[in-house]
PDB file of C-alpha atoms and ligand atoms in Angstrom:
ATOM      1  CA  MET R   8       2.885 -14.912  11.832  1.00  0.00           C
ATOM      2  CA  LYS R   9       4.788 -13.233   8.998  1.00  0.00           C
ATOM      3  CA  SER R  10       3.500 -13.517   5.437  1.00  0.00           C
ATOM      4  CA  SER R  11       5.648 -15.614   3.105  1.00  0.00           C
ATOM      5  CA  PHE R  12       5.549 -12.706   0.622  1.00  0.00           C
ATOM      6  CA  GLY R  13       7.305 -10.211   2.863  1.00  0.00           C
ATOM      7  CA  PRO R  14       8.927  -7.863   3.273  1.00  0.00           C
ATOM      8  CA  LEU R  15       6.856  -5.626   1.021  1.00  0.00           C
ATOM      9  CA  ILE R  16       7.805  -1.972   0.799  1.00  0.00           C
ATOM     10  CA  LEU R  17       5.422   0.203  -1.191  1.00  0.00           C
ATOM     11  CA  GLY R  18       5.858   3.916  -1.856  1.00  0.00           C
ATOM     12  CA  ASN R  19       2.919   6.301  -2.208  1.00  0.00           C
ATOM     13  CA  TRP R  20       4.029   9.502  -3.913  1.00  0.00           C
ATOM     14  CA  LYS R  21       0.577  11.106  -3.504  1.00  0.00           C
ATOM     15  CA  MET R  22       0.221  14.350  -5.545  1.00  0.00           C
ATOM     16  CA  ASN R  23       3.965  14.893  -5.793  1.00  0.00           C
ATOM     17  CA  SER R  24       6.702  14.720  -8.444  1.00  0.00           C
ATOM     18  CA  SER R  25       7.145  16.135 -11.915  1.00  0.00           C
ATOM     19  CA  LEU R  26       8.578  14.144 -14.801  1.00  0.00           C
ATOM     20  CA  SER R  27      12.094  15.467 -14.205  1.00  0.00           C
ATOM     21  CA  GLU R  28      11.844  14.923 -10.445  1.00  0.00           C
ATOM     22  CA  SER R  29      10.879  11.299 -11.040  1.00  0.00           C
ATOM     23  CA  GLU R  30      13.861  10.842 -13.371  1.00  0.00           C
ATOM     24  CA  ASN R  31      16.152  12.248 -10.676  1.00  0.00           C
ATOM     25  CA  PHE R  32      14.528   9.964  -8.115  1.00  0.00           C
ATOM     26  CA  PHE R  33      15.220   6.792 -10.087  1.00  0.00           C
ATOM     27  CA  HIS R  34      18.738   7.895 -10.952  1.00  0.00           C
ATOM     28  CA  SER R  35      19.623   8.311  -7.249  1.00  0.00           C
ATOM     29  CA  PHE R  36      17.567   5.304  -6.117  1.00  0.00           C
ATOM     30  CA  LYS R  37      19.392   3.007  -8.524  1.00  0.00           C
ATOM     31  CA  SER R  38      22.751   4.056  -7.190  1.00  0.00           C
ATOM     32  CA  SER R  39      21.575   3.697  -3.549  1.00  0.00           C
ATOM     33  CA  ILE R  40      20.554   0.039  -3.718  1.00  0.00           C
ATOM     34  CA  SER R  41      21.617  -3.083  -5.604  1.00  0.00           C
ATOM     35  CA  ASN R  42      19.416  -5.450  -7.582  1.00  0.00           C
ATOM     36  CA  THR R  43      20.381  -8.226  -5.169  1.00  0.00           C
ATOM     37  CA  GLU R  44      18.955  -6.170  -2.318  1.00  0.00           C
ATOM     38  CA  LEU R  45      15.803  -5.347  -4.275  1.00  0.00           C
ATOM     39  CA  GLU R  46      15.237  -9.020  -5.010  1.00  0.00           C
ATOM     40  CA  GLN R  47      15.010  -9.782  -1.292  1.00  0.00           C
ATOM     41  CA  ALA R  48      11.777  -7.841  -0.954  1.00  0.00           C
ATOM     42  CA  ILE R  49       8.714  -6.877  -2.972  1.00  0.00           C
ATOM     43  CA  ILE R  50       9.113  -3.208  -3.845  1.00  0.00           C
ATOM     44  CA  GLY R  51       6.481  -0.988  -5.386  1.00  0.00           C
ATOM     45  CA  ILE R  52       5.979   2.673  -6.195  1.00  0.00           C
ATOM     46  CA  ALA R  53       2.676   4.438  -6.834  1.00  0.00           C
ATOM     47  CA  PRO R  54       3.381   7.741  -8.616  1.00  0.00           C
ATOM     48  CA  PRO R  55       0.647  10.155  -9.756  1.00  0.00           C
ATOM     49  CA  PHE R  56      -1.340   9.022 -12.829  1.00  0.00           C
ATOM     50  CA  THR R  57       0.593  11.402 -15.109  1.00  0.00           C
ATOM     51  CA  LEU R  58       3.838   9.525 -14.427  1.00  0.00           C
ATOM     52  CA  LEU R  59       2.552   5.963 -14.797  1.00  0.00           C
ATOM     53  CA  GLU R  60       3.554   5.630 -18.437  1.00  0.00           C
ATOM     54  CA  SER R  61       7.062   7.054 -18.092  1.00  0.00           C
ATOM     55  CA  VAL R  62       7.783   5.101 -14.896  1.00  0.00           C
ATOM     56  CA  SER R  63       6.431   1.925 -16.486  1.00  0.00           C
ATOM     57  CA  GLU R  64       8.805   2.390 -19.450  1.00  0.00           C
ATOM     58  CA  TYR R  65      11.697   3.222 -17.152  1.00  0.00           C
ATOM     59  CA  ILE R  66      11.170   0.102 -15.006  1.00  0.00           C
ATOM     60  CA  GLN R  67      11.099  -2.117 -18.089  1.00  0.00           C
ATOM     61  CA  LYS R  68      14.137  -0.512 -19.717  1.00  0.00           C
ATOM     62  CA  SER R  69      16.279  -0.493 -16.591  1.00  0.00           C
ATOM     63  CA  GLN R  70      15.105  -3.955 -15.470  1.00  0.00           C
ATOM     64  CA  LEU R  71      14.542  -2.625 -11.981  1.00  0.00           C
ATOM     65  CA  ASP R  72      12.703  -5.120  -9.787  1.00  0.00           C
ATOM     66  CA  ILE R  73       9.907  -2.695  -8.885  1.00  0.00           C
ATOM     67  CA  ILE R  74       6.130  -3.090  -9.207  1.00  0.00           C
ATOM     68  CA  LEU R  75       4.289  -0.078 -10.554  1.00  0.00           C
ATOM     69  CA  GLY R  76       1.252   0.999  -8.560  1.00  0.00           C
ATOM     70  CA  SER R  77      -1.614   3.443  -8.962  1.00  0.00           C
ATOM     71  CA  GLN R  78      -3.158   5.553  -6.226  1.00  0.00           C
ATOM     72  CA  ASN R  79      -6.710   4.465  -6.981  1.00  0.00           C
ATOM     73  CA  VAL R  80      -8.834   2.404  -9.376  1.00  0.00           C
ATOM     74  CA  HIS R  81     -12.535   2.618 -10.228  1.00  0.00           C
ATOM     75  CA  TRP R  82     -15.068  -0.233 -10.091  1.00  0.00           C
ATOM     76  CA  ALA R  83     -16.372   0.325 -13.637  1.00  0.00           C
ATOM     77  CA  GLU R  84     -14.447  -0.498 -16.798  1.00  0.00           C
ATOM     78  CA  LYS R  85     -15.345   2.764 -18.524  1.00  0.00           C
ATOM     79  CA  GLY R  86     -17.995   5.451 -18.619  1.00  0.00           C
ATOM     80  CA  ALA R  87     -19.081   8.798 -17.227  1.00  0.00           C
ATOM     81  CA  HIS R  88     -16.802   8.963 -14.188  1.00  0.00           C
ATOM     82  CA  THR R  89     -14.930  12.263 -14.461  1.00  0.00           C
ATOM     83  CA  GLY R  90     -11.623  12.236 -12.619  1.00  0.00           C
ATOM     84  CA  GLU R  91     -11.492   8.456 -12.166  1.00  0.00           C
ATOM     85  CA  ILE R  92      -9.263   5.764 -13.682  1.00  0.00           C
ATOM     86  CA  SER R  93     -10.208   2.306 -14.911  1.00  0.00           C
ATOM     87  CA  ALA R  94      -8.472  -1.007 -14.312  1.00  0.00           C
ATOM     88  CA  LEU R  95      -8.307  -1.585 -18.080  1.00  0.00           C
ATOM     89  CA  MET R  96      -6.320   1.658 -18.476  1.00  0.00           C
ATOM     90  CA  LEU R  97      -3.998   0.588 -15.684  1.00  0.00           C
ATOM     91  CA  ASN R  98      -3.559  -2.873 -17.237  1.00  0.00           C
ATOM     92  CA  GLU R  99      -2.197  -1.212 -20.401  1.00  0.00           C
ATOM     93  CA  LEU R 100       0.587   0.358 -18.347  1.00  0.00           C
ATOM     94  CA  ASN R 101       1.520  -2.796 -16.421  1.00  0.00           C
ATOM     95  CA  VAL R 102       0.205  -1.501 -13.130  1.00  0.00           C
ATOM     96  CA  GLY R 103       0.535  -4.289 -10.571  1.00  0.00           C
ATOM     97  CA  PHE R 104      -1.093  -2.842  -7.481  1.00  0.00           C
ATOM     98  CA  SER R 105      -3.499  -0.113  -6.565  1.00  0.00           C
ATOM     99  CA  ILE R 106      -3.946   1.790  -3.313  1.00  0.00           C
ATOM    100  CA  ILE R 107      -7.632   1.746  -2.313  1.00  0.00           C
ATOM    101  CA  GLY R 108      -9.509   3.499   0.487  1.00  0.00           C
ATOM    102  CA  HIS R 109      -6.568   5.637   1.575  1.00  0.00           C
ATOM    103  CA  SER R 110      -7.566   7.819   4.540  1.00  0.00           C
ATOM    104  CA  GLU R 111      -7.036  10.963   2.438  1.00  0.00           C
ATOM    105  CA  ARG R 112      -9.593   9.648  -0.076  1.00  0.00           C
ATOM    106  CA  ARG R 113     -11.941   8.733   2.745  1.00  0.00           C
ATOM    107  CA  ALA R 114     -11.604  11.994   4.698  1.00  0.00           C
ATOM    108  CA  LEU R 115     -11.294  14.542   1.885  1.00  0.00           C
ATOM    109  CA  TYR R 116     -13.249  12.951  -0.967  1.00  0.00           C
ATOM    110  CA  GLY R 117     -15.955  11.016   0.842  1.00  0.00           C
ATOM    111  CA  GLU R 118     -14.924   7.497  -0.156  1.00  0.00           C
ATOM    112  CA  SER R 119     -16.728   4.955   2.006  1.00  0.00           C
ATOM    113  CA  ASP R 120     -16.087   1.339   2.993  1.00  0.00           C
ATOM    114  CA  GLU R 121     -18.692   0.266   0.443  1.00  0.00           C
ATOM    115  CA  ASN R 122     -16.928   2.299  -2.237  1.00  0.00           C
ATOM    116  CA  ALA R 123     -13.580   0.748  -1.257  1.00  0.00           C
ATOM    117  CA  SER R 124     -15.058  -2.717  -1.432  1.00  0.00           C
ATOM    118  CA  ARG R 125     -16.307  -2.200  -5.012  1.00  0.00           C
ATOM    119  CA  ARG R 126     -12.907  -0.864  -6.068  1.00  0.00           C
ATOM    120  CA  THR R 127     -11.135  -3.763  -4.353  1.00  0.00           C
ATOM    121  CA  ALA R 128     -13.318  -6.397  -6.018  1.00  0.00           C
ATOM    122  CA  ASN R 129     -12.767  -4.860  -9.442  1.00  0.00           C
ATOM    123  CA  ALA R 130      -8.992  -4.560  -9.010  1.00  0.00           C
ATOM    124  CA  ILE R 131      -8.756  -8.278  -8.193  1.00  0.00           C
ATOM    125  CA  LYS R 132     -10.910  -9.114 -11.204  1.00  0.00           C
ATOM    126  CA  HIS R 133      -8.404  -7.286 -13.427  1.00  0.00           C
ATOM    127  CA  ASN R 134      -5.341  -8.822 -11.852  1.00  0.00           C
ATOM    128  CA  ILE R 135      -4.301  -5.684  -9.967  1.00  0.00           C
ATOM    129  CA  ILE R 136      -3.390  -6.270  -6.319  1.00  0.00           C
ATOM    130  CA  PRO R 137      -5.502  -3.987  -4.121  1.00  0.00           C
ATOM    131  CA  VAL R 138      -3.679  -2.379  -1.207  1.00  0.00           C
ATOM    132  CA  LEU R 139      -6.696  -1.728   0.966  1.00  0.00           C
ATOM    133  CA  CYS R 140      -6.064   0.965   3.594  1.00  0.00           C
ATOM    134  CA  ILE R 141      -7.798   1.041   6.957  1.00  0.00           C
ATOM    135  CA  GLY R 142      -7.067   2.860  10.200  1.00  0.00           C
ATOM    136  CA  GLU R 143      -8.543   4.840  13.056  1.00  0.00           C
ATOM    137  CA  ASN R 144      -8.465   8.617  13.411  1.00  0.00           C
ATOM    138  CA  GLU R 145      -7.015  10.507  16.365  1.00  0.00           C
ATOM    139  CA  GLU R 146     -10.250  10.766  18.310  1.00  0.00           C
ATOM    140  CA  GLU R 147     -10.959   7.072  17.896  1.00  0.00           C
ATOM    141  CA  TYR R 148      -7.413   6.288  18.978  1.00  0.00           C
ATOM    142  CA  ARG R 149      -7.706   8.462  22.086  1.00  0.00           C
ATOM    143  CA  SER R 150     -11.006   6.906  23.056  1.00  0.00           C
ATOM    144  CA  GLN R 151      -9.489   3.422  22.590  1.00  0.00           C
ATOM    145  CA  LYS R 152     -11.809   2.443  19.779  1.00  0.00           C
ATOM    146  CA  THR R 153      -9.003   1.359  17.415  1.00  0.00           C
ATOM    147  CA  LYS R 154      -9.769  -2.373  17.426  1.00  0.00           C
ATOM    148  CA  GLU R 155     -13.477  -1.887  16.882  1.00  0.00           C
ATOM    149  CA  VAL R 156     -12.982   0.732  14.110  1.00  0.00           C
ATOM    150  CA  VAL R 157     -10.344  -1.253  12.234  1.00  0.00           C
ATOM    151  CA  SER R 158     -12.279  -4.490  12.431  1.00  0.00           C
ATOM    152  CA  THR R 159     -15.482  -2.867  11.126  1.00  0.00           C
ATOM    153  CA  GLN R 160     -13.649  -1.054   8.316  1.00  0.00           C
ATOM    154  CA  LEU R 161     -11.959  -4.277   7.260  1.00  0.00           C
ATOM    155  CA  LYS R 162     -15.170  -6.291   7.118  1.00  0.00           C
ATOM    156  CA  LYS R 163     -17.158  -3.589   5.333  1.00  0.00           C
ATOM    157  CA  SER R 164     -14.399  -2.790   2.842  1.00  0.00           C
ATOM    158  CA  LEU R 165     -14.209  -6.452   1.858  1.00  0.00           C
ATOM    159  CA  GLU R 166     -17.952  -7.025   1.659  1.00  0.00           C
ATOM    160  CA  ASN R 167     -18.142  -7.490  -2.136  1.00  0.00           C
ATOM    161  CA  VAL R 168     -14.813  -9.212  -2.392  1.00  0.00           C
ATOM    162  CA  ASN R 169     -15.043 -12.866  -3.281  1.00  0.00           C
ATOM    163  CA  ILE R 170     -11.395 -13.755  -3.566  1.00  0.00           C
ATOM    164  CA  GLU R 171     -11.858 -17.476  -4.138  1.00  0.00           C
ATOM    165  CA  ALA R 172     -13.942 -16.819  -7.256  1.00  0.00           C
ATOM    166  CA  ASP R 173     -11.758 -14.032  -8.610  1.00  0.00           C
ATOM    167  CA  VAL R 174      -8.292 -15.252  -7.838  1.00  0.00           C
ATOM    168  CA  HIS R 175      -5.702 -14.805 -10.605  1.00  0.00           C
ATOM    169  CA  SER R 176      -2.417 -14.857  -8.771  1.00  0.00           C
ATOM    170  CA  GLU R 177      -1.087 -15.971  -5.452  1.00  0.00           C
ATOM    171  CA  LEU R 178      -0.620 -12.522  -3.982  1.00  0.00           C
ATOM    172  CA  THR R 179      -4.186 -11.333  -4.347  1.00  0.00           C
ATOM    173  CA  LEU R 180      -4.734  -8.749  -1.644  1.00  0.00           C
ATOM    174  CA  ILE R 181      -2.674  -6.551   0.687  1.00  0.00           C
ATOM    175  CA  ILE R 182      -4.011  -4.706   3.724  1.00  0.00           C
ATOM    176  CA  ALA R 183      -2.313  -1.520   4.942  1.00  0.00           C
ATOM    177  CA  TYR R 184      -3.001  -0.550   8.542  1.00  0.00           C
ATOM    178  CA  GLU R 185      -2.515   3.213   8.649  1.00  0.00           C
ATOM    179  CA  PRO R 186      -3.552   5.102  11.795  1.00  0.00           C
ATOM    180  CA  VAL R 187      -4.765   8.440  10.406  1.00  0.00           C
ATOM    181  CA  TRP R 188      -3.041  10.398  13.181  1.00  0.00           C
ATOM    182  CA  ALA R 189       0.318   8.925  12.150  1.00  0.00           C
ATOM    183  CA  ILE R 190       0.107   9.838   8.449  1.00  0.00           C
ATOM    184  CA  GLY R 191       2.399  12.688   7.447  1.00  0.00           C
ATOM    185  CA  THR R 192       2.772  13.818  11.061  1.00  0.00           C
ATOM    186  CA  GLY R 193       6.161  12.344  11.950  1.00  0.00           C
ATOM    187  CA  LEU R 194       4.346  10.510  14.770  1.00  0.00           C
ATOM    188  CA  SER R 195       4.655   6.832  13.941  1.00  0.00           C
ATOM    189  CA  ALA R 196       2.640   4.336  15.993  1.00  0.00           C
ATOM    190  CA  LYS R 197       4.646   2.461  18.621  1.00  0.00           C
ATOM    191  CA  PRO R 198       5.870  -0.800  17.063  1.00  0.00           C
ATOM    192  CA  GLU R 199       4.177  -2.967  19.722  1.00  0.00           C
ATOM    193  CA  GLU R 200       0.879  -1.100  19.332  1.00  0.00           C
ATOM    194  CA  ALA R 201       0.973  -1.370  15.527  1.00  0.00           C
ATOM    195  CA  ASN R 202       1.765  -5.068  15.892  1.00  0.00           C
ATOM    196  CA  VAL R 203      -1.312  -5.719  18.035  1.00  0.00           C
ATOM    197  CA  ILE R 204      -3.570  -4.189  15.383  1.00  0.00           C
ATOM    198  CA  CYS R 205      -1.832  -5.918  12.458  1.00  0.00           C
ATOM    199  CA  SER R 206      -2.209  -9.191  14.326  1.00  0.00           C
ATOM    200  CA  LEU R 207      -5.919  -8.524  14.883  1.00  0.00           C
ATOM    201  CA  ILE R 208      -6.301  -7.828  11.135  1.00  0.00           C
ATOM    202  CA  LYS R 209      -4.580 -11.121  10.332  1.00  0.00           C
ATOM    203  CA  ASN R 210      -6.939 -13.005  12.621  1.00  0.00           C
ATOM    204  CA  GLU R 211      -9.972 -11.389  10.991  1.00  0.00           C
ATOM    205  CA  LEU R 212      -8.595 -12.210   7.530  1.00  0.00           C
ATOM    206  CA  GLN R 213      -8.121 -15.831   8.472  1.00  0.00           C
ATOM    207  CA  ASN R 214     -11.811 -16.069   9.250  1.00  0.00           C
ATOM    208  CA  LEU R 215     -12.631 -14.631   5.826  1.00  0.00           C
ATOM    209  CA  TYR R 216     -10.167 -16.276   3.422  1.00  0.00           C
ATOM    210  CA  ALA R 217      -7.809 -19.222   3.435  1.00  0.00           C
ATOM    211  CA  LEU R 218      -5.024 -17.147   1.882  1.00  0.00           C
ATOM    212  CA  ASP R 219      -1.699 -15.611   2.823  1.00  0.00           C
ATOM    213  CA  ILE R 220      -2.579 -11.884   2.890  1.00  0.00           C
ATOM    214  CA  PRO R 221       0.253  -9.535   3.894  1.00  0.00           C
ATOM    215  CA  VAL R 222      -0.494  -6.735   6.352  1.00  0.00           C
ATOM    216  CA  LEU R 223       1.554  -3.552   6.049  1.00  0.00           C
ATOM    217  CA  TYR R 224       1.969  -0.692   8.485  1.00  0.00           C
ATOM    218  CA  GLY R 225       1.841   2.901   7.222  1.00  0.00           C
ATOM    219  CA  GLY R 226       2.207   6.267   8.946  1.00  0.00           C
ATOM    220  CA  SER R 227       5.471   8.214   9.207  1.00  0.00           C
ATOM    221  CA  VAL R 228       7.685   5.239   8.363  1.00  0.00           C
ATOM    222  CA  ASP R 229      11.268   6.358   7.802  1.00  0.00           C
ATOM    223  CA  GLU R 230      14.770   4.926   7.735  1.00  0.00           C
ATOM    224  CA  LYS R 231      15.072   5.357  11.527  1.00  0.00           C
ATOM    225  CA  ASN R 232      11.943   3.532  12.696  1.00  0.00           C
ATOM    226  CA  ALA R 233      11.738   0.902   9.923  1.00  0.00           C
ATOM    227  CA  ARG R 234      13.784  -1.730  11.732  1.00  0.00           C
ATOM    228  CA  SER R 235      11.856  -1.619  15.006  1.00  0.00           C
ATOM    229  CA  LEU R 236       8.574  -1.912  13.106  1.00  0.00           C
ATOM    230  CA  ILE R 237       9.524  -4.666  10.653  1.00  0.00           C
ATOM    231  CA  THR R 238      10.875  -6.897  13.419  1.00  0.00           C
ATOM    232  CA  GLN R 239       7.350  -7.128  14.857  1.00  0.00           C
ATOM    233  CA  GLU R 240       5.751 -10.519  14.304  1.00  0.00           C
ATOM    234  CA  SER R 241       2.656  -9.355  12.414  1.00  0.00           C
ATOM    235  CA  ILE R 242       4.062  -6.498  10.291  1.00  0.00           C
ATOM    236  CA  ASP R 243       4.935  -7.695   6.772  1.00  0.00           C
ATOM    237  CA  GLY R 244       6.105  -4.398   5.328  1.00  0.00           C
ATOM    238  CA  PHE R 245       5.252  -0.751   4.847  1.00  0.00           C
ATOM    239  CA  LEU R 246       3.214   1.723   2.873  1.00  0.00           C
ATOM    240  CA  VAL R 247       5.522   4.737   2.842  1.00  0.00           C
ATOM    241  CA  GLY R 248       4.438   8.278   1.959  1.00  0.00           C
ATOM    242  CA  GLY R 249       6.851  11.175   2.512  1.00  0.00           C
ATOM    243  CA  ALA R 250      10.026   9.086   2.813  1.00  0.00           C
ATOM    244  CA  SER R 251       9.302   7.295  -0.482  1.00  0.00           C
ATOM    245  CA  LEU R 252       9.984  10.556  -2.327  1.00  0.00           C
ATOM    246  CA  LYS R 253      13.554  10.599  -1.007  1.00  0.00           C
ATOM    247  CA  PRO R 254      15.561   7.975  -2.901  1.00  0.00           C
ATOM    248  CA  GLU R 255      18.236   7.435  -0.242  1.00  0.00           C
ATOM    249  CA  ALA R 256      15.682   7.202   2.586  1.00  0.00           C
ATOM    250  CA  PHE R 257      13.470   4.810   0.607  1.00  0.00           C
ATOM    251  CA  ALA R 258      16.487   2.630  -0.230  1.00  0.00           C
ATOM    252  CA  GLN R 259      17.518   2.600   3.422  1.00  0.00           C
ATOM    253  CA  ILE R 260      14.010   1.563   4.562  1.00  0.00           C
ATOM    254  CA  ILE R 261      14.296  -1.410   2.186  1.00  0.00           C
ATOM    255  CA  LYS R 262      17.744  -2.307   3.527  1.00  0.00           C
ATOM    256  CA  GLU R 263      16.511  -2.133   7.145  1.00  0.00           C
ATOM    257  CA  SER R 264      13.592  -4.375   6.213  1.00  0.00           C
ATOM    258  CA  ILE R 265      15.545  -7.137   4.487  1.00  0.00           C
ATOM    259  CA  CYS R 266      18.209  -7.684   7.133  1.00  0.00           C
ATOM    260  CA  GLN R 267      16.020  -8.736  10.053  1.00  0.00           C
TER     261      GLN R 267
HETATM  262  P1  LIG I 387       3.522   9.059   5.440  1.00  0.00           P
HETATM  263  O1  LIG I 387       2.257   8.611   4.573  1.00  0.00           O
HETATM  264  O2  LIG I 387       4.550   7.966   5.338  1.00  0.00           O
HETATM  265  O3  LIG I 387       3.978  10.357   4.816  1.00  0.00           O
HETATM  266  O4  LIG I 387       3.055   9.245   6.846  1.00  0.00           O
HETATM  267  C1  LIG I 387       1.819   7.282   4.565  1.00  0.00           C
HETATM  268  C2  LIG I 387       0.621   7.128   3.676  1.00  0.00           C
HETATM  269  O5  LIG I 387      -0.175   8.076   3.541  1.00  0.00           O
HETATM  270  O6  LIG I 387       0.424   6.063   3.076  1.00  0.00           O
END
């Protein structure tokens, strides 16, 4: 079943964009989509930390219906954690969601399920919606271990997360199913295959929490495959990497997602 919050289209800019590039992005994005269209979905963008302040100001000034996101958040409020960012710092900049446990963080920087679960719990505590990423790698996919891997990651990454006790808002948690082999490769998962896994995630979530938790698909989403993915029963939206840096493509993905 679809989430009542959908469609949700979130952009992950990763380690891309200068200040002037982000200004150009918003200039073109604004002329590619109307406010009426934006209001029909939940739209978010997670730029690098250096752009959070300027994008936050821009969103407020231009009254664009976009939620600002960060690409990570730590579990402590402050302290000796070189290279990390705290939820309190993100609160000051009106950050509404935070990507947690992205496969690049897991594979390149050793972030574990346990680590993701501490970050997720702390984000919720500070009223930041965690976008918890899970997904199998290529070898696991080939050996048909996807269901097992995703289900274990989900449970372990939510181990410290007591949503009932921490809840601040209705939309408390988002899960992004991102097969690692589909990220940045141009090889999106087949819509039916992605749907089976998103549906499995929804079933697992129902056993954990009595809440409407949207499940996004991520991995080479673009303006051409968006429609066939969003029309699947259990896909509530997208976490978009590469295509979210292109204003026209990102706007088109939103348009494909709202007119189902
Ligand atoms: P991609 O990245 O859309 O470039 O494949 C998705 C992601 O990493 O979230």
